[in-house]
Short mmCIF file of C-alpha atoms in Angstrom, two decimals:
data_model
loop_
_atom_site.label_atom_id
_atom_site.label_comp_id
_atom_site.label_asym_id
_atom_site.label_seq_id
_atom_site.Cartn_x
_atom_site.Cartn_y
_atom_site.Cartn_z
CA MET Y 1 65.43 69.94 59.62
CA PRO Y 2 65.19 66.94 57.23
CA GLU Y 3 65.58 67.67 53.55
CA ASN Y 4 62.26 68.03 51.73
CA PRO Y 5 62.52 65.61 48.75
CA ALA Y 6 60.20 67.71 46.56
CA ARG Y 7 61.64 71.19 46.95
CA THR Y 8 62.00 72.03 43.27
CA VAL Y 9 59.00 72.79 41.05
CA ARG Y 10 59.35 71.48 37.50
CA ALA Y 11 59.84 74.23 34.96
CA THR Y 12 58.47 72.00 32.20
CA PRO Y 13 55.49 69.94 33.44
CA VAL Y 14 55.18 66.41 32.12
CA THR Y 15 51.56 65.86 33.18
CA THR Y 16 48.39 67.91 33.14
CA TYR Y 17 45.63 67.50 35.69
CA ASN Y 18 41.89 68.09 35.43
CA TYR Y 19 39.80 69.42 38.30
CA VAL Y 20 36.40 70.92 39.00
CA MET Y 21 36.69 73.89 41.32
CA SER Y 22 34.18 76.57 42.25
CA GLY Y 23 31.86 75.27 39.54
CA LEU Y 24 34.59 75.65 36.91
CA SER Y 25 36.47 73.02 34.93
CA VAL Y 26 40.21 73.47 35.43
CA ARG Y 27 43.15 72.09 33.47
CA SER Y 28 46.39 72.52 35.36
CA ASP Y 29 50.11 71.99 34.89
CA VAL Y 30 50.32 71.89 38.69
CA GLU Y 31 49.07 68.99 40.76
CA MET Y 32 46.78 70.23 43.53
CA PRO Y 33 46.60 67.59 46.27
CA SER Y 34 43.78 69.33 48.12
CA ALA Y 35 41.39 69.08 45.13
CA ILE Y 36 39.63 65.86 46.01
CA LEU Y 37 37.54 65.63 42.85
CA ALA Y 38 39.43 65.25 39.59
CA GLU Y 39 37.37 64.93 36.44
CA ALA Y 40 38.45 65.09 32.80
CA SER Y 41 36.99 67.97 30.80
CA GLY Y 42 35.42 65.59 28.27
CA GLY Y 43 37.56 66.81 25.39
CA GLY Y 44 36.21 70.37 25.45
CA GLU Y 45 38.05 73.51 26.46
CA PRO Y 46 38.23 74.05 30.23
CA ASP Y 47 36.89 77.16 31.91
CA VAL Y 48 40.28 77.78 33.48
CA THR Y 49 43.85 76.89 32.53
CA ILE Y 50 46.79 76.93 34.94
CA THR Y 51 50.15 76.83 33.22
CA ILE Y 52 53.81 77.21 34.13
CA GLY Y 53 55.81 79.62 31.99
CA GLU Y 54 57.40 83.03 31.80
CA VAL Y 55 55.38 85.80 33.42
CA PRO Y 56 55.68 89.34 31.97
CA ALA Y 57 57.74 91.77 34.03
CA HIS Y 58 55.02 94.44 33.88
CA LEU Y 59 51.53 95.09 32.53
CA ALA Y 60 51.60 97.27 29.43
CA ALA Y 61 48.28 98.94 30.29
CA ALA Y 62 48.38 98.96 34.11
CA THR Y 63 45.92 101.42 35.64
CA ARG Y 64 46.91 100.78 39.27
CA VAL Y 65 50.27 99.69 40.68
CA GLY Y 66 51.23 98.54 44.19
CA GLY Y 67 54.49 97.43 45.70
CA ASP Y 68 54.16 93.83 44.50
CA TRP Y 69 51.19 93.95 42.11
CA GLU Y 70 49.86 95.64 38.97
CA PHE Y 71 46.23 95.87 37.86
CA ALA Y 72 44.52 96.51 34.55
CA PRO Y 73 40.93 95.59 33.59
CA GLY Y 74 41.00 91.84 33.01
CA GLU Y 75 44.66 91.52 34.06
CA PHE Y 76 46.50 91.12 37.35
CA LEU Y 77 50.24 90.70 37.90
CA LEU Y 78 51.45 89.56 41.31
CA ARG Y 79 54.96 89.06 42.64
CA LEU Y 80 54.99 86.85 45.74
CA ARG Y 81 58.29 87.60 47.45
CA ASP Y 82 60.90 85.07 46.32
CA LEU Y 83 58.32 82.34 45.70
CA MET Y 84 56.73 83.03 42.33
CA LYS Y 85 55.33 85.52 39.86
CA VAL Y 86 51.71 85.20 38.75
CA TYR Y 87 49.77 86.60 35.78
CA VAL Y 88 45.98 86.17 35.89
CA THR Y 89 43.90 87.15 32.85
CA GLY Y 90 40.27 87.27 31.84
CA GLY Y 91 39.00 85.15 34.70
CA SER Y 92 40.19 82.12 32.74
CA SER Y 93 43.98 81.85 32.86
CA ILE Y 94 46.64 81.66 35.56
CA LEU Y 95 50.27 81.75 34.40
CA LEU Y 96 52.83 80.85 37.07
CA GLU Y 97 56.56 81.38 37.16
CA PRO Y 98 57.78 79.70 40.36
CA ALA Y 99 61.26 80.27 41.72
CA ALA Y 100 63.51 77.24 41.38
CA THR Y 101 63.36 76.59 45.13
CA CYS Y 102 59.65 77.33 45.64
CA ASP Y 103 58.22 74.81 48.06
CA PRO Y 104 55.41 72.83 46.37
CA GLY Y 105 53.33 73.37 49.49
CA ASP Y 106 53.63 77.13 49.10
CA LEU Y 107 52.86 76.90 45.39
CA THR Y 108 49.62 75.01 46.02
CA LEU Y 109 48.54 77.27 48.89
CA TYR Y 110 49.01 80.49 46.94
CA LEU Y 111 47.56 79.00 43.75
CA LEU Y 112 44.36 77.78 45.40
CA GLY Y 113 44.11 80.81 47.64
CA THR Y 114 45.26 84.20 46.43
CA CYS Y 115 45.68 83.33 42.73
CA PHE Y 116 42.30 81.62 42.37
CA ALA Y 117 40.63 84.41 44.34
CA ILE Y 118 41.96 86.93 41.81
CA LEU Y 119 40.62 84.82 38.96
CA LEU Y 120 37.20 84.48 40.58
CA GLN Y 121 36.99 88.23 41.17
CA GLN Y 122 37.81 88.80 37.50
CA ARG Y 123 34.67 86.75 36.85
CA GLY Y 124 32.69 89.11 39.09
CA ARG Y 125 32.39 86.76 42.03
CA VAL Y 126 32.57 87.68 45.69
CA VAL Y 127 35.21 85.66 47.55
CA LEU Y 128 35.04 85.30 51.33
CA HIS Y 129 37.57 83.84 53.74
CA ALA Y 130 35.09 81.25 54.96
CA SER Y 131 34.10 77.63 55.15
CA ALA Y 132 30.63 76.44 54.11
CA VAL Y 133 28.46 73.37 54.62
CA ALA Y 134 25.19 72.28 53.07
CA VAL Y 135 22.09 72.31 55.28
CA GLY Y 136 19.32 70.96 53.12
CA ASP Y 137 19.12 73.20 50.05
CA ARG Y 138 20.97 76.09 51.72
CA ALA Y 139 24.62 76.93 52.36
CA MET Y 140 25.73 78.00 55.82
CA LEU Y 141 28.96 79.99 55.95
CA PHE Y 142 31.49 80.45 58.76
CA CYS Y 143 33.79 83.48 58.80
CA GLY Y 144 36.30 84.64 61.35
CA ALA Y 145 39.90 85.54 62.02
CA SER Y 146 42.65 82.98 61.51
CA GLY Y 147 42.60 80.47 64.34
CA MET Y 148 38.88 80.87 65.06
CA GLY Y 149 38.11 77.39 63.73
CA LYS Y 150 36.37 77.88 60.38
CA SER Y 151 37.75 74.63 58.96
CA THR Y 152 37.30 72.75 62.23
CA MET Y 153 33.66 73.84 62.43
CA ALA Y 154 33.06 72.56 58.89
CA ALA Y 155 34.85 69.30 59.69
CA MET Y 156 32.76 68.68 62.81
CA LEU Y 157 29.55 69.46 60.94
CA SER Y 158 30.52 67.08 58.15
CA GLU Y 159 30.72 64.41 60.84
CA ARG Y 160 27.10 65.21 61.69
CA GLY Y 161 26.01 64.73 58.09
CA TYR Y 162 26.30 68.25 56.67
CA PRO Y 163 28.37 67.98 53.47
CA LEU Y 164 31.32 70.29 52.98
CA LEU Y 165 30.92 72.86 50.23
CA ASN Y 166 33.99 75.07 50.68
CA ASP Y 167 36.98 75.50 52.92
CA ASP Y 168 39.00 78.70 53.27
CA VAL Y 169 38.05 80.17 49.87
CA CYS Y 170 34.28 80.55 49.53
CA ASN Y 171 32.98 82.18 46.34
CA LEU Y 172 29.50 83.59 45.83
CA SER Y 173 27.56 84.80 42.82
CA PRO Y 174 24.18 86.62 42.69
CA ASP Y 175 21.10 85.48 40.81
CA ALA Y 176 18.33 87.55 39.23
CA ASP Y 177 16.60 87.89 42.62
CA ASP Y 178 19.73 89.30 44.27
CA ARG Y 179 20.26 86.12 46.26
CA TYR Y 180 23.80 84.82 46.48
CA SER Y 181 24.72 81.21 45.82
CA VAL Y 182 27.84 79.39 46.97
CA TYR Y 183 29.76 77.47 44.33
CA PRO Y 184 31.50 74.48 45.95
CA ASP Y 185 35.11 73.71 45.16
CA GLY Y 186 35.50 70.12 46.35
CA ARG Y 187 38.81 70.75 48.05
CA MET Y 188 40.01 69.09 51.23
CA LEU Y 189 39.96 70.70 54.63
CA LYS Y 190 43.15 72.20 56.03
CA LEU Y 191 43.33 71.22 59.70
CA TRP Y 192 45.88 71.72 62.45
CA SER Y 193 46.99 68.57 64.24
CA GLY Y 194 44.92 69.46 67.34
CA SER Y 195 41.72 69.46 65.29
CA VAL Y 196 42.71 66.20 63.60
CA ASP Y 197 43.25 64.60 67.00
CA HIS Y 198 39.91 65.89 68.32
CA LEU Y 199 38.08 64.42 65.34
CA ARG Y 200 40.00 61.15 65.78
CA TRP Y 201 41.02 61.30 62.16
CA THR Y 202 44.41 60.05 60.99
CA ALA Y 203 46.90 62.44 59.41
CA THR Y 204 49.61 60.89 57.26
CA GLU Y 205 52.95 62.49 56.44
CA ASP Y 206 52.12 62.85 52.76
CA ALA Y 207 49.01 64.86 53.72
CA ARG Y 208 51.12 67.55 55.39
CA ILE Y 209 50.42 70.95 53.78
CA ARG Y 210 53.99 72.15 54.22
CA HIS Y 211 57.02 70.16 55.26
CA ASP Y 212 57.54 72.44 58.28
CA ALA Y 213 53.93 72.84 59.56
CA GLU Y 214 51.66 70.70 61.72
CA LYS Y 215 48.74 71.29 59.36
CA PHE Y 216 47.26 68.63 57.08
CA TYR Y 217 44.94 68.15 54.13
CA MET Y 218 42.05 66.03 55.37
CA ALA Y 219 39.07 64.65 53.47
CA PRO Y 220 35.76 65.59 55.16
CA ALA Y 221 33.18 62.97 56.03
CA SER Y 222 31.03 64.12 53.08
CA VAL Y 223 31.24 66.59 50.19
CA ASP Y 224 28.64 68.09 47.85
CA LEU Y 225 29.32 69.98 44.62
CA LYS Y 226 25.82 71.36 44.02
CA PRO Y 227 25.57 75.21 44.25
CA ARG Y 228 23.32 76.39 47.06
CA ILE Y 229 21.73 79.69 48.01
CA VAL Y 230 23.26 81.19 51.14
CA GLY Y 231 21.02 80.55 54.14
CA GLY Y 232 23.11 82.24 56.80
CA VAL Y 233 26.55 83.68 57.54
CA TYR Y 234 28.07 83.09 60.98
CA MET Y 235 30.89 85.19 62.39
CA LEU Y 236 32.87 82.98 64.77
CA HIS Y 237 33.67 84.55 68.13
CA ALA Y 238 35.35 83.16 71.23
CA ALA Y 239 32.95 83.14 74.19
CA GLU Y 240 34.09 84.41 77.55
CA ALA Y 241 35.40 81.85 80.00
CA GLY Y 242 32.57 79.68 81.33
CA ALA Y 243 29.97 81.12 78.93
CA THR Y 244 27.75 78.92 76.79
CA ALA Y 245 27.46 78.99 72.99
CA THR Y 246 25.02 81.56 71.60
CA VAL Y 247 23.82 82.82 68.22
CA GLU Y 248 22.72 86.44 67.82
CA PRO Y 249 21.80 88.44 64.71
CA LEU Y 250 24.00 91.33 63.62
CA ASN Y 251 22.60 94.62 62.41
CA ALA Y 252 23.18 95.93 58.91
CA ALA Y 253 26.15 98.12 59.82
CA GLU Y 254 27.93 95.33 61.71
CA SER Y 255 27.20 92.87 58.91
CA MET Y 256 28.58 95.13 56.18
CA SER Y 257 31.72 95.88 58.16
CA LEU Y 258 32.46 92.26 59.09
CA LEU Y 259 31.68 90.79 55.67
CA THR Y 260 34.00 93.27 53.99
CA VAL Y 261 36.76 92.52 56.50
CA ASN Y 262 36.25 88.81 55.83
CA ALA Y 263 36.85 89.07 52.10
CA TYR Y 264 39.47 86.47 51.21
CA ARG Y 265 42.11 89.18 50.76
CA PRO Y 266 40.71 92.64 51.56
CA ALA Y 267 43.73 94.26 49.90
CA LEU Y 268 42.85 92.45 46.66
CA VAL Y 269 39.31 93.81 46.80
CA LYS Y 270 40.66 97.34 46.93
CA ALA Y 271 43.37 96.72 44.33
CA MET Y 272 40.81 95.32 41.87
CA GLN Y 273 38.35 98.16 42.57
CA MET Y 274 35.63 95.79 43.80
CA VAL Y 275 34.68 97.46 47.09
CA PRO Y 276 31.21 98.47 45.75
CA THR Y 277 30.60 94.85 44.69
CA TYR Y 278 31.33 93.63 48.20
CA PHE Y 279 29.15 96.31 49.80
CA ALA Y 280 26.26 95.25 47.54
CA ALA Y 281 26.82 91.59 48.42
CA SER Y 282 26.90 92.40 52.14
CA ALA Y 283 23.58 94.23 51.92
CA ALA Y 284 21.98 91.40 49.93
CA LEU Y 285 23.19 88.73 52.35
CA GLN Y 286 21.80 90.72 55.26
CA ARG Y 287 18.41 91.02 53.53
CA HIS Y 288 18.02 87.50 52.22
CA ALA Y 289 20.07 85.26 54.49
CA GLY Y 290 21.00 86.97 57.73
CA VAL Y 291 24.38 87.50 59.34
CA PHE Y 292 24.93 86.22 62.88
CA ARG Y 293 27.57 86.09 65.59
CA LEU Y 294 28.26 82.58 66.88
CA SER Y 295 29.98 82.89 70.26
CA ARG Y 296 31.29 79.58 71.46
CA PRO Y 297 33.68 77.97 73.93
CA MET Y 298 37.03 77.29 72.26
CA ASP Y 299 37.60 74.15 74.34
CA PHE Y 300 37.38 71.03 72.15
CA SER Y 301 35.66 69.18 75.01
CA ARG Y 302 32.68 71.56 74.64
CA ALA Y 303 32.54 71.59 70.86
CA ALA Y 304 29.27 69.65 70.74
CA GLU Y 305 27.49 72.54 72.51
CA SER Y 306 28.17 74.84 69.57
CA LEU Y 307 26.93 72.29 67.06
CA ASP Y 308 23.73 71.76 69.07
CA VAL Y 309 23.10 75.51 69.22
CA LEU Y 310 23.64 75.81 65.47
CA GLU Y 311 21.24 72.98 64.69
CA ALA Y 312 18.59 74.55 66.92
CA HIS Y 313 19.08 77.87 65.14
CA TRP Y 314 18.78 76.26 61.71
CA ALA Y 315 15.55 74.56 62.75
CA GLY Y 316 14.16 77.97 63.67
CA ILE Y 317 15.04 79.78 60.44
CA ARG Y 318 14.04 77.17 57.85
#
């Protein structure tokens, strides 16, 4: 295995970076290569700060404690094996203490995934393990187990002119009418090499997510940062051999079960006592948007069939 030239994370950062993520301005001590839009905060205080420093060993007022985490209202302490310790507070601050040998790829993945999901939930948002694209003035979401092609589906749709809103971490917030809007994060897609090859995109070595994985950060064909009301949620499902792509609505019980399972980290939802929030969001999405099962062939050569079926479905529900 060749030596990774960037194995050590700086304990004292020499540069700060400005991003817009999930509708929030972010100032970070950590460079996040998957954040494809970087904008200065205009001199004002950012919504979120990400800093490197010493994380407290414990929470003084913890009300719930797990094997590697501690929770108090407005506070969350997380110990990620031998990689890092994380302290998230008030929905506005992430303090990181990486191990000296923490791989920068791991640092970025956990920061933009688990750590940011904790912060968003502290702000009362619902965070799904999903990708999302813009279809007119609506957001269409894709959920499913790892390997079901959430990112690949979003990438293919971006090629058809549907801008990417979110990949992997998809956060939603309700309005006064109980409709949920998606807040885009402007981050790149994370695609396995097989998907990159199918799309005929070019993956460079410096776009590799981790030094030891055939997965790459890839810029979608188009991106949009405007929040959009959810127009539909699609649960990705592998069709039986020889079957064609289909879309079918799910009933309320199925929708509630699957949406809860597809929270970004279901264990976090329980740890942060947000299960009722997710149940309420599931019911609202069922009422106002609809939750569907998209069964499709997993063969790349038949990918266009799924996209055609989706577009026909969207034309029928607008």
